[in-house]
mmCIF file of C-alpha atoms in Angstrom:
data_model
loop_
_atom_site.group_PDB
_atom_site.id
_atom_site.type_symbol
_atom_site.label_atom_id
_atom_site.label_comp_id
_atom_site.label_asym_id
_atom_site.label_seq_id
_atom_site.Cartn_x
_atom_site.Cartn_y
_atom_site.Cartn_z
ATOM 1 C CA UNK A 22 -34.631 21.670 21.203
ATOM 2 C CA UNK A 23 -34.705 22.154 25.116
ATOM 3 C CA UNK A 24 -31.477 23.905 26.361
ATOM 4 C CA UNK A 25 -30.240 23.204 29.870
ATOM 5 C CA UNK A 26 -27.043 24.508 31.416
ATOM 6 C CA UNK A 27 -25.127 23.821 34.769
ATOM 7 C CA UNK A 28 -21.809 24.837 36.207
ATOM 8 C CA UNK A 29 -21.895 22.087 38.579
ATOM 9 C CA UNK A 30 -20.036 18.723 38.428
ATOM 10 C CA UNK A 31 -22.011 15.636 39.311
ATOM 11 C CA UNK A 32 -19.484 14.284 41.517
ATOM 12 C CA UNK A 33 -19.055 17.712 43.808
ATOM 13 C CA UNK A 34 -18.710 16.897 47.552
ATOM 14 C CA UNK A 35 -21.628 17.680 49.690
ATOM 15 C CA UNK A 36 -24.327 15.874 51.841
ATOM 16 C CA UNK A 37 -26.316 13.112 50.100
ATOM 17 C CA UNK A 38 -30.100 12.555 50.678
ATOM 18 C CA UNK A 39 -30.975 9.146 52.151
ATOM 19 C CA UNK A 40 -31.225 6.251 49.678
ATOM 20 C CA UNK A 41 -34.837 5.445 48.954
ATOM 21 C CA UNK A 42 -35.440 1.634 50.158
ATOM 22 C CA UNK A 43 -37.605 1.204 47.103
ATOM 23 C CA UNK A 44 -34.908 2.439 44.640
ATOM 24 C CA UNK A 45 -34.004 0.292 41.469
ATOM 25 C CA UNK A 46 -30.962 -1.986 42.289
ATOM 26 C CA UNK A 47 -31.055 -4.377 39.541
ATOM 27 C CA UNK A 48 -31.219 -3.796 35.468
ATOM 28 C CA UNK A 49 -31.921 -6.306 32.807
ATOM 29 C CA UNK A 50 -31.128 -5.392 29.192
ATOM 30 C CA UNK A 51 -32.007 -7.180 26.187
ATOM 31 C CA UNK A 52 -29.433 -7.751 23.445
ATOM 32 C CA UNK A 53 -31.820 -5.713 20.774
ATOM 33 C CA UNK A 54 -31.167 -2.681 23.157
ATOM 34 C CA UNK A 55 -27.373 -2.952 22.824
ATOM 35 C CA UNK A 56 -27.371 -3.651 19.082
ATOM 36 C CA UNK A 57 -29.573 -0.484 18.633
ATOM 37 C CA UNK A 58 -27.175 1.817 20.640
ATOM 38 C CA UNK A 59 -24.166 0.377 18.526
ATOM 39 C CA UNK A 60 -25.810 1.154 15.559
ATOM 40 C CA UNK A 61 -26.903 4.651 16.486
ATOM 41 C CA UNK A 62 -23.192 5.404 17.585
ATOM 42 C CA UNK A 63 -22.111 4.302 14.240
ATOM 43 C CA UNK A 64 -24.207 6.221 12.203
ATOM 44 C CA UNK A 65 -23.648 9.441 14.047
ATOM 45 C CA UNK A 66 -21.783 12.413 12.735
ATOM 46 C CA UNK A 67 -18.008 12.875 12.862
ATOM 47 C CA UNK A 68 -18.270 15.885 15.019
ATOM 48 C CA UNK A 69 -20.620 14.266 17.504
ATOM 49 C CA UNK A 70 -18.935 13.050 20.622
ATOM 50 C CA UNK A 71 -21.732 10.834 22.055
ATOM 51 C CA UNK A 72 -25.197 9.905 21.341
ATOM 52 C CA UNK A 73 -28.313 9.478 23.663
ATOM 53 C CA UNK A 74 -31.605 8.004 23.559
ATOM 54 C CA UNK A 75 -34.826 6.871 25.312
ATOM 55 C CA UNK A 76 -34.801 3.354 27.084
ATOM 56 C CA UNK A 77 -38.368 1.601 27.158
ATOM 57 C CA UNK A 78 -39.256 -1.456 29.433
ATOM 58 C CA UNK A 79 -40.973 -2.381 32.255
ATOM 59 C CA UNK A 80 -40.275 -1.860 36.291
ATOM 60 C CA UNK A 81 -41.041 -4.577 38.780
ATOM 61 C CA UNK A 82 -40.165 -3.225 42.212
ATOM 62 C CA UNK A 83 -36.464 -3.030 42.389
ATOM 63 C CA UNK A 84 -35.874 -4.440 39.009
ATOM 64 C CA UNK A 85 -35.982 -2.534 35.523
ATOM 65 C CA UNK A 86 -36.241 -4.669 32.443
ATOM 66 C CA UNK A 87 -34.843 -2.596 29.133
ATOM 67 C CA UNK A 88 -36.669 -4.230 26.086
ATOM 68 C CA UNK A 89 -36.655 -1.318 23.736
ATOM 69 C CA UNK A 90 -34.999 2.007 22.875
ATOM 70 C CA UNK A 91 -34.981 4.820 20.319
ATOM 71 C CA UNK A 92 -32.393 7.678 19.227
ATOM 72 C CA UNK A 93 -33.017 11.266 20.624
ATOM 73 C CA UNK A 94 -31.293 14.045 18.743
ATOM 74 C CA UNK A 95 -29.078 16.224 21.161
ATOM 75 C CA UNK A 96 -26.221 18.739 21.115
ATOM 76 C CA UNK A 97 -23.562 19.339 23.651
ATOM 77 C CA UNK A 98 -21.631 22.577 24.065
ATOM 78 C CA UNK A 99 -19.412 23.189 26.785
ATOM 79 C CA UNK A 100 -21.865 23.104 30.040
ATOM 80 C CA UNK A 101 -25.044 23.441 27.861
ATOM 81 C CA UNK A 102 -27.130 20.591 26.312
ATOM 82 C CA UNK A 103 -29.737 20.842 23.956
ATOM 83 C CA UNK A 104 -32.182 17.857 23.811
ATOM 84 C CA UNK A 105 -35.044 17.081 21.097
ATOM 85 C CA UNK A 106 -38.003 17.091 23.338
ATOM 86 C CA UNK A 107 -40.385 17.352 20.716
ATOM 87 C CA UNK A 108 -38.835 14.640 18.729
ATOM 88 C CA UNK A 109 -38.708 12.453 21.863
ATOM 89 C CA UNK A 110 -42.458 13.174 22.709
ATOM 90 C CA UNK A 111 -43.468 12.054 19.110
ATOM 91 C CA UNK A 112 -41.233 8.879 18.938
ATOM 92 C CA UNK A 113 -42.692 7.678 22.436
ATOM 93 C CA UNK A 114 -46.347 8.251 21.184
ATOM 94 C CA UNK A 115 -45.552 5.997 18.044
ATOM 95 C CA UNK A 116 -43.791 3.298 20.470
ATOM 96 C CA UNK A 117 -46.850 3.624 22.803
ATOM 97 C CA UNK A 118 -49.013 2.540 19.930
ATOM 98 C CA UNK A 119 -47.294 -0.444 19.205
ATOM 99 C CA UNK A 120 -46.630 -1.561 22.588
ATOM 100 C CA UNK A 121 -48.689 -0.140 25.459
ATOM 101 C CA UNK A 122 -46.781 -2.118 28.081
ATOM 102 C CA UNK A 123 -43.376 -0.625 27.662
ATOM 103 C CA UNK A 124 -42.869 2.738 29.573
ATOM 104 C CA UNK A 125 -40.024 5.369 29.723
ATOM 105 C CA UNK A 126 -37.256 3.762 32.244
ATOM 106 C CA UNK A 127 -34.161 5.590 31.501
ATOM 107 C CA UNK A 128 -32.041 6.800 28.712
ATOM 108 C CA UNK A 129 -28.745 5.469 27.216
ATOM 109 C CA UNK A 130 -25.507 7.190 26.136
ATOM 110 C CA UNK A 131 -22.390 5.938 24.434
ATOM 111 C CA UNK A 132 -18.828 6.780 25.954
ATOM 112 C CA UNK A 133 -17.483 10.228 24.991
ATOM 113 C CA UNK A 134 -14.759 9.648 22.439
ATOM 114 C CA UNK A 135 -12.070 12.249 23.874
ATOM 115 C CA UNK A 136 -8.669 10.913 24.837
ATOM 116 C CA UNK A 137 -8.951 12.803 28.030
ATOM 117 C CA UNK A 138 -12.446 11.528 29.107
ATOM 118 C CA UNK A 139 -11.604 8.909 31.535
ATOM 119 C CA UNK A 140 -15.172 8.609 33.277
ATOM 120 C CA UNK A 141 -18.140 7.029 31.520
ATOM 121 C CA UNK A 142 -20.239 9.610 33.125
ATOM 122 C CA UNK A 143 -19.912 13.008 31.262
ATOM 123 C CA UNK A 144 -20.348 16.316 33.355
ATOM 124 C CA UNK A 145 -23.562 17.043 31.238
ATOM 125 C CA UNK A 146 -25.156 13.701 31.941
ATOM 126 C CA UNK A 147 -26.781 15.320 35.134
ATOM 127 C CA UNK A 148 -28.710 17.607 32.991
ATOM 128 C CA UNK A 149 -29.968 14.957 30.747
ATOM 129 C CA UNK A 150 -30.837 12.768 33.721
ATOM 130 C CA UNK A 151 -32.917 15.628 35.086
ATOM 131 C CA UNK A 152 -34.954 15.730 32.176
ATOM 132 C CA UNK A 153 -35.713 12.141 31.805
ATOM 133 C CA UNK A 154 -36.383 12.298 35.617
ATOM 134 C CA UNK A 155 -39.515 14.011 34.374
ATOM 135 C CA UNK A 156 -40.123 11.513 31.481
ATOM 136 C CA UNK A 157 -40.038 8.351 33.372
ATOM 137 C CA UNK A 158 -43.322 7.338 35.075
ATOM 138 C CA UNK A 159 -41.556 6.457 38.399
ATOM 139 C CA UNK A 160 -39.234 9.343 38.399
ATOM 140 C CA UNK A 161 -36.244 7.261 38.804
ATOM 141 C CA UNK A 162 -34.900 6.555 35.286
ATOM 142 C CA UNK A 163 -31.599 4.579 34.651
ATOM 143 C CA UNK A 164 -29.025 5.530 32.946
ATOM 144 C CA UNK A 165 -27.234 3.174 30.600
ATOM 145 C CA UNK A 166 -23.746 3.657 29.042
ATOM 146 C CA UNK A 167 -22.223 1.557 26.466
ATOM 147 C CA UNK A 168 -18.462 1.934 26.304
ATOM 148 C CA UNK A 169 -17.813 2.323 22.784
ATOM 149 C CA UNK A 170 -14.144 3.299 23.077
ATOM 150 C CA UNK A 171 -12.742 0.024 22.494
ATOM 151 C CA UNK A 172 -10.039 0.170 24.933
ATOM 152 C CA UNK A 173 -10.264 -3.292 25.089
ATOM 153 C CA UNK A 174 -11.245 -6.031 22.973
ATOM 154 C CA UNK A 175 -14.925 -5.985 24.635
ATOM 155 C CA UNK A 176 -17.521 -3.495 24.579
ATOM 156 C CA UNK A 177 -18.581 -3.006 28.181
ATOM 157 C CA UNK A 178 -22.295 -1.869 29.393
ATOM 158 C CA UNK A 179 -22.955 -0.387 32.720
ATOM 159 C CA UNK A 180 -26.103 0.902 34.551
ATOM 160 C CA UNK A 181 -26.240 3.917 36.813
ATOM 161 C CA UNK A 182 -28.879 5.409 39.119
ATOM 162 C CA UNK A 183 -28.530 9.192 40.414
ATOM 163 C CA UNK A 184 -28.866 10.269 43.844
ATOM 164 C CA UNK A 185 -29.492 13.971 44.545
ATOM 165 C CA UNK A 186 -26.726 16.085 46.191
ATOM 166 C CA UNK A 187 -27.825 18.637 48.497
ATOM 167 C CA UNK A 188 -26.310 21.044 50.643
ATOM 168 C CA UNK A 189 -28.396 22.831 53.426
ATOM 169 C CA UNK A 190 -31.568 21.435 51.901
ATOM 170 C CA UNK A 191 -30.660 22.810 48.321
ATOM 171 C CA UNK A 192 -29.936 20.328 45.361
ATOM 172 C CA UNK A 193 -27.211 21.142 43.683
ATOM 173 C CA UNK A 194 -26.299 18.224 41.365
ATOM 174 C CA UNK A 195 -26.546 14.423 40.932
ATOM 175 C CA UNK A 196 -24.221 11.711 42.152
ATOM 176 C CA UNK A 197 -24.227 8.321 39.997
ATOM 177 C CA UNK A 198 -23.791 4.958 41.591
ATOM 178 C CA UNK A 199 -23.682 1.753 39.510
ATOM 179 C CA UNK A 200 -26.251 -0.950 39.449
ATOM 180 C CA UNK A 201 -26.182 -4.431 38.969
ATOM 181 C CA UNK A 202 -26.799 -5.238 35.302
ATOM 182 C CA UNK A 203 -27.514 -8.568 33.531
ATOM 183 C CA UNK A 204 -28.354 -9.413 30.210
ATOM 184 C CA UNK A 205 -31.397 -11.777 29.246
ATOM 185 C CA UNK A 206 -32.730 -13.140 25.586
ATOM 186 C CA UNK A 207 -36.205 -14.136 24.757
ATOM 187 C CA UNK A 208 -36.230 -17.026 22.419
ATOM 188 C CA UNK A 209 -37.236 -14.952 19.401
ATOM 189 C CA UNK A 210 -34.168 -12.828 20.146
ATOM 190 C CA UNK A 211 -32.028 -16.033 20.536
ATOM 191 C CA UNK A 212 -33.002 -17.192 17.118
ATOM 192 C CA UNK A 213 -32.215 -14.181 15.501
ATOM 193 C CA UNK A 214 -28.831 -13.759 17.156
ATOM 194 C CA UNK A 215 -27.997 -17.208 16.113
ATOM 195 C CA UNK A 216 -28.931 -16.381 12.526
ATOM 196 C CA UNK A 217 -26.738 -13.206 12.666
ATOM 197 C CA UNK A 218 -23.699 -15.100 13.962
ATOM 198 C CA UNK A 219 -24.264 -17.777 11.165
ATOM 199 C CA UNK A 220 -24.569 -15.293 8.353
ATOM 200 C CA UNK A 221 -21.270 -13.872 9.324
ATOM 201 C CA UNK A 222 -19.552 -17.065 8.760
ATOM 202 C CA UNK A 223 -16.968 -16.174 5.894
ATOM 203 C CA UNK A 224 -17.704 -19.899 4.487
ATOM 204 C CA UNK A 225 -21.239 -20.466 4.588
ATOM 205 C CA UNK A 226 -22.472 -24.051 4.122
ATOM 206 C CA UNK A 227 -24.180 -24.780 0.592
ATOM 207 C CA UNK A 228 -27.514 -25.590 1.886
ATOM 208 C CA UNK A 229 -27.684 -21.961 3.708
ATOM 209 C CA UNK A 230 -27.817 -20.817 -0.137
ATOM 210 C CA UNK A 231 -30.746 -22.772 -1.267
ATOM 211 C CA UNK A 232 -34.381 -21.331 -1.523
ATOM 212 C CA UNK A 233 -36.261 -22.438 1.838
ATOM 213 C CA UNK A 234 -39.308 -23.588 -0.002
ATOM 214 C CA UNK A 235 -37.208 -25.907 -2.004
ATOM 215 C CA UNK A 236 -35.731 -27.332 1.007
ATOM 216 C CA UNK A 237 -39.112 -27.696 2.660
ATOM 217 C CA UNK A 238 -40.523 -29.464 -0.535
ATOM 218 C CA UNK A 239 -37.616 -31.965 -0.470
ATOM 219 C CA UNK A 240 -37.925 -32.791 2.852
ATOM 220 C CA UNK A 241 -41.684 -33.548 2.541
ATOM 221 C CA UNK A 242 -41.038 -35.598 -0.817
ATOM 222 C CA UNK A 243 -38.695 -37.642 1.302
ATOM 223 C CA UNK A 244 -41.085 -38.086 4.030
ATOM 224 C CA UNK A 245 -43.930 -39.218 1.474
ATOM 225 C CA UNK A 246 -41.451 -41.797 -0.064
ATOM 226 C CA UNK A 247 -40.715 -43.296 3.426
ATOM 227 C CA UNK A 248 -44.344 -43.493 4.340
ATOM 228 C CA UNK A 249 -45.089 -45.072 0.681
ATOM 229 C CA UNK A 250 -42.451 -47.685 0.960
ATOM 230 C CA UNK A 251 -43.785 -48.596 4.699
ATOM 231 C CA UNK A 252 -47.137 -49.209 3.657
ATOM 232 C CA UNK A 253 -46.174 -51.193 0.439
ATOM 233 C CA UNK A 254 -43.994 -53.475 2.484
ATOM 234 C CA UNK A 255 -46.930 -53.958 4.920
ATOM 235 C CA UNK A 256 -49.079 -54.900 1.911
ATOM 236 C CA UNK A 257 -46.698 -57.041 0.484
ATOM 237 C CA UNK A 258 -46.187 -58.917 3.702
ATOM 238 C CA UNK A 259 -42.642 -57.942 3.787
ATOM 239 C CA UNK A 260 -42.739 -56.520 7.519
ATOM 240 C CA UNK A 261 -45.140 -56.939 10.495
ATOM 241 C CA UNK A 262 -47.531 -54.232 10.569
ATOM 242 C CA UNK A 263 -47.235 -51.462 13.563
ATOM 243 C CA UNK A 264 -50.726 -50.611 14.964
ATOM 244 C CA UNK A 265 -49.190 -47.289 16.258
ATOM 245 C CA UNK A 266 -47.509 -46.301 13.089
ATOM 246 C CA UNK A 267 -50.701 -47.196 10.901
ATOM 247 C CA UNK A 268 -52.689 -44.893 13.233
ATOM 248 C CA UNK A 269 -50.127 -42.024 12.682
ATOM 249 C CA UNK A 270 -50.322 -42.404 8.994
ATOM 250 C CA UNK A 271 -54.055 -42.694 9.003
ATOM 251 C CA UNK A 272 -54.253 -39.172 11.455
ATOM 252 C CA UNK A 273 -51.924 -37.814 8.751
ATOM 253 C CA UNK A 274 -53.773 -38.158 5.727
ATOM 254 C CA UNK A 275 -57.171 -37.337 7.689
ATOM 255 C CA UNK A 276 -55.799 -33.935 7.924
ATOM 256 C CA UNK A 277 -55.065 -33.459 4.290
ATOM 257 C CA UNK A 278 -58.319 -32.036 2.651
ATOM 258 C CA UNK A 279 -60.163 -34.054 -0.424
ATOM 259 C CA UNK A 280 -59.647 -31.783 -3.204
ATOM 260 C CA UNK A 281 -59.492 -32.488 -7.059
ATOM 261 C CA UNK A 282 -55.714 -31.797 -8.172
ATOM 262 C CA UNK A 283 -56.728 -28.758 -10.373
ATOM 263 C CA UNK A 284 -58.196 -27.051 -7.237
ATOM 264 C CA UNK A 285 -55.036 -28.020 -5.434
ATOM 265 C CA UNK A 286 -52.889 -26.666 -7.888
ATOM 266 C CA UNK A 287 -54.811 -22.964 -7.888
ATOM 267 C CA UNK A 288 -54.750 -22.847 -4.025
ATOM 268 C CA UNK A 289 -50.880 -23.631 -4.019
ATOM 269 C CA UNK A 290 -50.434 -21.164 -6.616
ATOM 270 C CA UNK A 291 -52.252 -18.525 -4.848
ATOM 271 C CA UNK A 292 -50.385 -19.101 -1.443
ATOM 272 C CA UNK A 293 -47.216 -18.954 -3.658
ATOM 273 C CA UNK A 294 -48.214 -15.806 -4.998
ATOM 274 C CA UNK A 295 -49.027 -14.438 -1.555
ATOM 275 C CA UNK A 296 -45.594 -15.263 -0.318
ATOM 276 C CA UNK A 297 -44.135 -13.760 -3.339
ATOM 277 C CA UNK A 298 -45.854 -10.593 -2.442
ATOM 278 C CA UNK A 299 -45.139 -10.566 1.402
ATOM 279 C CA UNK A 300 -41.212 -10.913 -0.010
ATOM 280 C CA UNK A 301 -41.726 -8.095 -2.323
ATOM 281 C CA UNK A 302 -43.293 -5.755 0.321
ATOM 282 C CA UNK A 303 -40.420 -6.857 2.850
ATOM 283 C CA UNK A 304 -37.927 -5.568 0.357
ATOM 284 C CA UNK A 305 -39.701 -2.559 -0.137
ATOM 285 C CA UNK A 306 -39.852 -2.106 3.748
ATOM 286 C CA UNK A 307 -36.125 -2.773 3.792
ATOM 287 C CA UNK A 308 -35.346 -0.028 1.248
ATOM 288 C CA UNK A 309 -37.442 2.495 3.122
ATOM 289 C CA UNK A 310 -35.422 1.903 6.355
ATOM 290 C CA UNK A 311 -32.048 2.162 4.539
ATOM 291 C CA UNK A 312 -33.233 5.712 3.221
ATOM 292 C CA UNK A 313 -34.456 6.309 6.743
ATOM 293 C CA UNK A 314 -31.146 5.612 8.157
ATOM 294 C CA UNK A 315 -29.307 7.724 5.841
ATOM 295 C CA UNK A 316 -31.542 10.632 6.278
ATOM 296 C CA UNK A 317 -31.276 10.147 10.369
ATOM 297 C CA UNK A 318 -27.398 9.909 9.802
ATOM 298 C CA UNK A 319 -27.280 13.058 7.816
ATOM 299 C CA UNK A 320 -29.683 14.880 10.224
ATOM 300 C CA UNK A 321 -27.556 13.520 13.134
ATOM 301 C CA UNK A 322 -30.377 11.783 15.082
#
């Protein structure tokens, strides 16, 4: 880890440098980032006061959009901070291989848990911010703080930027200013959140426990029955034929490949086996992630 130390409070009175007109003024946070921070804080060691991590996203002018993040091990002892620099570098390289559009835009931290800690910004935050100033592409990182103290019936999220404090031309510390923050969700994120809320229902509906494949097949069977009843009624002269409905039925039948029943059964069984294999691999991946989480919790990551 890289150790940093300081004896200067980030709120020490001094002359401030002029604000950069192109500095960040708006921060957009996606819900998955908040969930990751809360999960990281929940799995921390009992002796840990707070957790930190790297924020990934994009910057467009004065707006920073935070779309992803990952945990970074650190230790705070008095006025000294040790940061897992090598761990941060390796994790960033892995994330860049998966999504090159995301860059380092700042860092997050959970609130300190001490009863006498009245401010969300700890004295050592300026040291960590200084480290991320060298990691961020723009050199102007955003500090995201999630208040996990639960003093109220809510979890507040606040974003800050740093302004260097100088006396006679010599930088001494950083002064944090709060930024405007909004929460935004993409369509896939909204679907996941809605599913999480639905699964949290203590009395789930009966249809939620039915296998999705069975539900799809029953729905398809009912649609086929409806189409068959309509065609039989038209042939028997019971109802007046509708050209538009007939055209839609013909287009639907045209999309079905003409294959023998035994060939169709083989294709269906092969697809079913593929789906079962994907389910099996998903369960293995879920197990590996659970093991990794327990290892990270034991290592204090």
